CSV table of C-alpha atoms and ligand atoms in Angstrom, one decimal:
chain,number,residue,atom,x,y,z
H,1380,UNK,CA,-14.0,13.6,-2.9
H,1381,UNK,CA,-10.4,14.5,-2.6
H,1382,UNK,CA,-7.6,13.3,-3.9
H,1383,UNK,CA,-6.2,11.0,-1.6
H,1384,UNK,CA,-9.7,9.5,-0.9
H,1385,UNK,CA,-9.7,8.5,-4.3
H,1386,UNK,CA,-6.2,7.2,-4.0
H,1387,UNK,CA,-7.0,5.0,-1.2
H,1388,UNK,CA,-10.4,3.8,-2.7
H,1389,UNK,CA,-8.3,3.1,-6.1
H,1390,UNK,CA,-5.7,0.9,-4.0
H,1391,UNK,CA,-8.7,-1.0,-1.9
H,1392,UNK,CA,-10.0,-1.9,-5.4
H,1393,UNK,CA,-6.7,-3.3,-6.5
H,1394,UNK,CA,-6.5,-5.4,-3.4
H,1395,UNK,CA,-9.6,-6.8,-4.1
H,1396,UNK,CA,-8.7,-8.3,-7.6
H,1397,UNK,CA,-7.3,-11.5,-8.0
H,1398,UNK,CA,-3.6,-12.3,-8.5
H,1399,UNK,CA,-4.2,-13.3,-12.0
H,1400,UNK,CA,-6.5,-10.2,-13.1
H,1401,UNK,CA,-3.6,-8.2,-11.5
H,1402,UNK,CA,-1.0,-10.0,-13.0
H,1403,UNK,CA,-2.9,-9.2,-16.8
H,1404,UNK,CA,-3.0,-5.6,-15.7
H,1405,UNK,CA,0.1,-4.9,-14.0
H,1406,UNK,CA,2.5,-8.0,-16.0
H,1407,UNK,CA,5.9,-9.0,-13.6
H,1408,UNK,CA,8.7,-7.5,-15.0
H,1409,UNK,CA,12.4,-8.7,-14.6
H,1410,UNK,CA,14.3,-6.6,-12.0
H,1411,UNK,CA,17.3,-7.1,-14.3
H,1412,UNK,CA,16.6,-6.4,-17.9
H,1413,UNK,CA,12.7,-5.4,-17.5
H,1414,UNK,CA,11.5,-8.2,-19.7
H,1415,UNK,CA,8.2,-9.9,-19.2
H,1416,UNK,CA,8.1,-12.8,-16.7
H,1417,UNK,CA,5.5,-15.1,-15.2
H,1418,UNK,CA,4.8,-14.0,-12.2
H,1419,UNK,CA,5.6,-11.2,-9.1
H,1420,UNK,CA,9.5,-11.9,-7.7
H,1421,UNK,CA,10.7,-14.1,-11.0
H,1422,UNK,CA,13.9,-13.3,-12.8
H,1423,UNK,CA,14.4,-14.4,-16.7
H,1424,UNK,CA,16.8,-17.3,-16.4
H,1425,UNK,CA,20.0,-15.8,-17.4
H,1426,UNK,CA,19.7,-12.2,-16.0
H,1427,UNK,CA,19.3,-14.8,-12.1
H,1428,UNK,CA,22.1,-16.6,-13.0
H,1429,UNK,CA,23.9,-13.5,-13.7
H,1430,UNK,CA,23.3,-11.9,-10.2
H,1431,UNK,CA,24.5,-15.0,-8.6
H,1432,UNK,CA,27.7,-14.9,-7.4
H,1433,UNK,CA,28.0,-17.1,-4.8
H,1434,UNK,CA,31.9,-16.8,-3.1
H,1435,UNK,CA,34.0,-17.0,0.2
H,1436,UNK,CA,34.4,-13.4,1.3
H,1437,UNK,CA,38.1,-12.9,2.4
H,1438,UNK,CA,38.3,-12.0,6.2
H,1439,UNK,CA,41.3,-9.3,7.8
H,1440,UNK,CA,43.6,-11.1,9.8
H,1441,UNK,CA,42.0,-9.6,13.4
H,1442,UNK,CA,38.8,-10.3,12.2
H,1443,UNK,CA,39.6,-13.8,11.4
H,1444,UNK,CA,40.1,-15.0,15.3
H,1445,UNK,CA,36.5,-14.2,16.2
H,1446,UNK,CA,34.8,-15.0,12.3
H,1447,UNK,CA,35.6,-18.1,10.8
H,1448,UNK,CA,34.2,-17.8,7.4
H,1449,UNK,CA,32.2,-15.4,5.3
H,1450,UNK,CA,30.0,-16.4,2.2
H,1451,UNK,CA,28.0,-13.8,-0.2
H,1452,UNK,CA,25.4,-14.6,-2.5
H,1453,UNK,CA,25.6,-12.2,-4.9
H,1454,UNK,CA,27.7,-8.6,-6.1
H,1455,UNK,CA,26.4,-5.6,-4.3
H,1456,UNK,CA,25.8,-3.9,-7.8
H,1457,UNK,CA,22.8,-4.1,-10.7
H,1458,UNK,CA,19.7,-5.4,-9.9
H,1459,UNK,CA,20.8,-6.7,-6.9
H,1460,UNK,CA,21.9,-3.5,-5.3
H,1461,UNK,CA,19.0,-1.8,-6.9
H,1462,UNK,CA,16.7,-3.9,-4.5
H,1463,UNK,CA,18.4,-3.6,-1.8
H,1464,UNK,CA,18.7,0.5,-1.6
H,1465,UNK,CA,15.1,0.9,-1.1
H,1466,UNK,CA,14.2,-2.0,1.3
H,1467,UNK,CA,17.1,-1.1,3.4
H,1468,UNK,CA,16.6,3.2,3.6
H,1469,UNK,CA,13.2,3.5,2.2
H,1470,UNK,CA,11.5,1.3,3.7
H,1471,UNK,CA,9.7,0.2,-0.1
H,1472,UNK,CA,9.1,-3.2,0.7
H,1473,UNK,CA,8.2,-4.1,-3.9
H,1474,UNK,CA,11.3,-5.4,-4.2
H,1475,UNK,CA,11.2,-8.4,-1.2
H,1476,UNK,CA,9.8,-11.0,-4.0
H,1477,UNK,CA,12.8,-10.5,-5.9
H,1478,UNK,CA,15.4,-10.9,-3.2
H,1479,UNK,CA,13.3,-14.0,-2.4
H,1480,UNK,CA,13.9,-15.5,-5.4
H,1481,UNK,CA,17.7,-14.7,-5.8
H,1482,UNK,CA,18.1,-16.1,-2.7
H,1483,UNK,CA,16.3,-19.4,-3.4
H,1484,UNK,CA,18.3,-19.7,-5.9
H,1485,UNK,CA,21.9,-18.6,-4.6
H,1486,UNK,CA,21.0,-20.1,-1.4
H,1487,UNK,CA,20.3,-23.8,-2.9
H,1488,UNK,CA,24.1,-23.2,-4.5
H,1489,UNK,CA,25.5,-22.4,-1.4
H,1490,UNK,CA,23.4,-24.6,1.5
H,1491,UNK,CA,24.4,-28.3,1.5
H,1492,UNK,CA,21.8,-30.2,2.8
H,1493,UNK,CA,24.4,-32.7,5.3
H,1494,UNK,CA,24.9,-28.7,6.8
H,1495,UNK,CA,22.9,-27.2,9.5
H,1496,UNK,CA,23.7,-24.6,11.6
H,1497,UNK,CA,23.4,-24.9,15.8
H,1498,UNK,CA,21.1,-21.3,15.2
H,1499,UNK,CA,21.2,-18.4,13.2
H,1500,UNK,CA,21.2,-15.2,14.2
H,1501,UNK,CA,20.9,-11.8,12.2
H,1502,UNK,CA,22.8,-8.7,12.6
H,1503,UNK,CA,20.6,-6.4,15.0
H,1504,UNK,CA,19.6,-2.6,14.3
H,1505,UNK,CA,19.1,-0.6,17.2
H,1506,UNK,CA,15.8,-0.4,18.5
H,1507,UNK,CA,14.7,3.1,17.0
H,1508,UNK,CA,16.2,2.3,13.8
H,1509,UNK,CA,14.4,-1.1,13.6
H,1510,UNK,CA,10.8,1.1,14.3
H,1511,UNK,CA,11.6,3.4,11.9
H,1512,UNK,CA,12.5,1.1,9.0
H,1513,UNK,CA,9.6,-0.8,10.0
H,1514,UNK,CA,11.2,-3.9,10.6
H,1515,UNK,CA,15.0,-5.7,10.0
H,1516,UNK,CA,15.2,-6.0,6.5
H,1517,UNK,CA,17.6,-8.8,7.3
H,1518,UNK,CA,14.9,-10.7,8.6
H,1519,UNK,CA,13.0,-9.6,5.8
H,1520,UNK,CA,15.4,-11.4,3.7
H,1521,UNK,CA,16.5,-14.2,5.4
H,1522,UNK,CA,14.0,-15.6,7.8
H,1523,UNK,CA,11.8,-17.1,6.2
H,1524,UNK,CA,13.5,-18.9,3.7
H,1525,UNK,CA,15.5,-20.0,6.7
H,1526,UNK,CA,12.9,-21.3,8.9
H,1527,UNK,CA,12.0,-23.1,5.7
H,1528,UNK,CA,14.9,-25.3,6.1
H,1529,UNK,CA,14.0,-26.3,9.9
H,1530,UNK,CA,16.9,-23.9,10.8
H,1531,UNK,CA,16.4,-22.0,14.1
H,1532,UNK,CA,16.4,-18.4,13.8
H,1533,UNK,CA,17.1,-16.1,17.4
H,1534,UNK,CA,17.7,-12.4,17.3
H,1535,UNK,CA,20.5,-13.2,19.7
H,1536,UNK,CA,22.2,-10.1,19.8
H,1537,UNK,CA,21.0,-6.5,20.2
H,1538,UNK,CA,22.7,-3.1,18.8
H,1539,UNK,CA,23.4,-1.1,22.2
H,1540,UNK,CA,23.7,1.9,20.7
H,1541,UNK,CA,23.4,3.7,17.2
H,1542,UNK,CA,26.4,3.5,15.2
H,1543,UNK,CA,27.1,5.6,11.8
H,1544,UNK,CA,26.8,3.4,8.5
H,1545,UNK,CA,30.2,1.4,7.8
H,1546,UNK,CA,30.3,2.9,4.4
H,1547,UNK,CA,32.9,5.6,3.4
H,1548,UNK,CA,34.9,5.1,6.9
H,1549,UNK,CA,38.3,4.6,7.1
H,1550,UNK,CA,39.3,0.9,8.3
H,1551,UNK,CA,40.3,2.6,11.9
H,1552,UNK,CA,37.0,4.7,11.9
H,1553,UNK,CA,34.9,1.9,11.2
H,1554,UNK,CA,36.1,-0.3,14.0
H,1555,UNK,CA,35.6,2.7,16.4
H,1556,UNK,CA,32.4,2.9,15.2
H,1557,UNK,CA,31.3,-0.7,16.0
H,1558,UNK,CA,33.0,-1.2,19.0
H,1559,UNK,CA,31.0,-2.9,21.7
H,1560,UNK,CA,28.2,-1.7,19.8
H,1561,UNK,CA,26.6,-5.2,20.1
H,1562,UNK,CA,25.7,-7.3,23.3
H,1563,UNK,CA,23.5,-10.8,23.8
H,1564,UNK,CA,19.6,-9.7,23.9
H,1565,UNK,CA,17.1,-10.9,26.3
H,1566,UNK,CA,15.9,-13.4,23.9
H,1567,UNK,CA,19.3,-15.2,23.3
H,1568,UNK,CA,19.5,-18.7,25.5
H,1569,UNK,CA,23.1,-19.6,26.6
H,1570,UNK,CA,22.5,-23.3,25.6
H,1571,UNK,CA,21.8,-22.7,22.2
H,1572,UNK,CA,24.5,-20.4,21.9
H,1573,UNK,CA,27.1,-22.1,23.6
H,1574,UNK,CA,29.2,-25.4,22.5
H,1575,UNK,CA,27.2,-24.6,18.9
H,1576,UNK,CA,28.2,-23.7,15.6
H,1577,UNK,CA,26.4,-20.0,14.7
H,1578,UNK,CA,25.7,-18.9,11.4
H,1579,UNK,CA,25.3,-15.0,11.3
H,1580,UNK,CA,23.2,-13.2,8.6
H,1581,UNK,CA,23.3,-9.6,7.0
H,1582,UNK,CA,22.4,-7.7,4.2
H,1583,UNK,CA,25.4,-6.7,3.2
H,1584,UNK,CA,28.8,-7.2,3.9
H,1585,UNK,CA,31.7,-4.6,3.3
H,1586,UNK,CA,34.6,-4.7,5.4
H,1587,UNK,CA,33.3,-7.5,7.8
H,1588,UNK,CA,34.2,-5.8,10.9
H,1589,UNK,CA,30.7,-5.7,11.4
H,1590,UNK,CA,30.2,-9.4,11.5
H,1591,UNK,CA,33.6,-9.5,13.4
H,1592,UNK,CA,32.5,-7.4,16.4
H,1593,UNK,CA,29.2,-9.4,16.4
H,1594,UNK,CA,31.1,-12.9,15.9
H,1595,UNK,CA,33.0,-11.5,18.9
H,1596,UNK,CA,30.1,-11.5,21.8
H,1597,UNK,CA,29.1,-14.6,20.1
H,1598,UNK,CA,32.1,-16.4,20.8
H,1599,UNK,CA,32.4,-14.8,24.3
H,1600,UNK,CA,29.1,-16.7,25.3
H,1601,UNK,CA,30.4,-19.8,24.6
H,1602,UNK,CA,29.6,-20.1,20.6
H,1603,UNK,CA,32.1,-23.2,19.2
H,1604,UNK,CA,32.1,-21.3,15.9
H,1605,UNK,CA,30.7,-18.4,13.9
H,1606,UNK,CA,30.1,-18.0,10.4
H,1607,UNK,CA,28.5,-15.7,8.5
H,1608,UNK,CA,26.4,-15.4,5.0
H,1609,UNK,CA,25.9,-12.0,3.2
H,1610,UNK,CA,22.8,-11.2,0.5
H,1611,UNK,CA,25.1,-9.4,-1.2
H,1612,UNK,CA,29.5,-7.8,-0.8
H,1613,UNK,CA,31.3,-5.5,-3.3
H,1614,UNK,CA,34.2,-7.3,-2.6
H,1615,UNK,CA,35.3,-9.9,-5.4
T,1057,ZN,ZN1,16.3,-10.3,-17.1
């Protein structure tokens, strides 16, 4: 038998235990400080409220005509960023549990429940990207939890081409690098874009020209308003 046989056999045998046999083996750790917690995805109390950070993102003057507001739930640092780095570029989907639960918790901060938005759409990859990672680890995030709240969630917007990462580019280069980068998909529906309020969802937000240049097409098809909430921002 070789060795990755006996790899895959091993795993097929862990699947078939039960979550609490698996739990007693393998005990949840805190993606914080590493102490012991109850189950898969919890946080000990005070390392979550830590990592919450929930704040209006400030917006760059040409960026504010098209984006009205920007929230983020957290600091794009610690844990936080940890769990992010290898859902977004590695693919390692471990750490989803985790962002869950931040999110449940930053989220219930944030959401009021007299608020709804018209539909929320997420920040698109382009296509071969999306394959590659396996999926939109925005949607990963968000979608769920979102569609939890009756909220209607439309990949309204596609990436028309691929554009470099926004990090480590000048302010000029980076709106170079977006620009008209974005367009409505095939699945976006004028009604429930236009006359609505749009709430926007990413990862990450650094600059926001991202968001901007998406806000952008949104408003050009009609949207009454776009806003946008971010996981996670460096920015204070
Ligand atoms: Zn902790």
């Amino acid at each position: 038998m070789n060795a990755e046989y006996r790899e895959k056999g091993f795993f097929s045998f862990l699947k078939s235990l039960s979550a609490p046999l698996l739990e007693f083996l393998f005990p949840s750790r805190c993606p914080a400080c590493g102490a012991y917690v109850e189950k898969s995805g919890d946080w000990c109390p005070a390392c979550l409220a830590n990592a919450v950070r929930v704040r209006r993102l400030p917006i760059e003057g040409e960026h504010r005509k098209n984006l009205e507001e920007a929230w983020a739930f957290g600091l794009y640092h610690g844990a936080l960023r940890e769990l992010l780095i290898p859902l977004k570029f590695k693919r390692k989907r471990s750490g989803i549990p985790a962002i869950r639960s931040f999110l449940e918790e930053a989220g219930g901060a944030l959401h009021r429940e007299d608020w709804m938005p018209g539909v929320v759409v997420p920040v698109p990859l382009f296509a071969e990207k999306e394959k590659e990672r396996g999926g939109n680890q925005t949607e990963m995030i968000f979608r769920e939890w979102m569609e939890a709240q009756g909220w209607v969630w439309r990949r309204a917007l596609v990436r028309t081409r691929a554009t470099k990462p926004q990090f480590g580019l000048s302010a000029p280069m980076r709106a170079l690098n977006i620009k008209d980068a974005f367009a409505l998909s095939e699945d976006a529906r004028l009604e429930e874009i236009a006359g609505k309020n749009i709430l926007l969802v990413d990862d990450i937000m650094t600059t926001g020209a991202t968001l901007a240049e998406c806000a952008r097409i949104l408003r050009s098809a009609g949207a009454a308003s776009v806003s946008a909430w971010v996981l996670a921002s460096d920015r204070a």
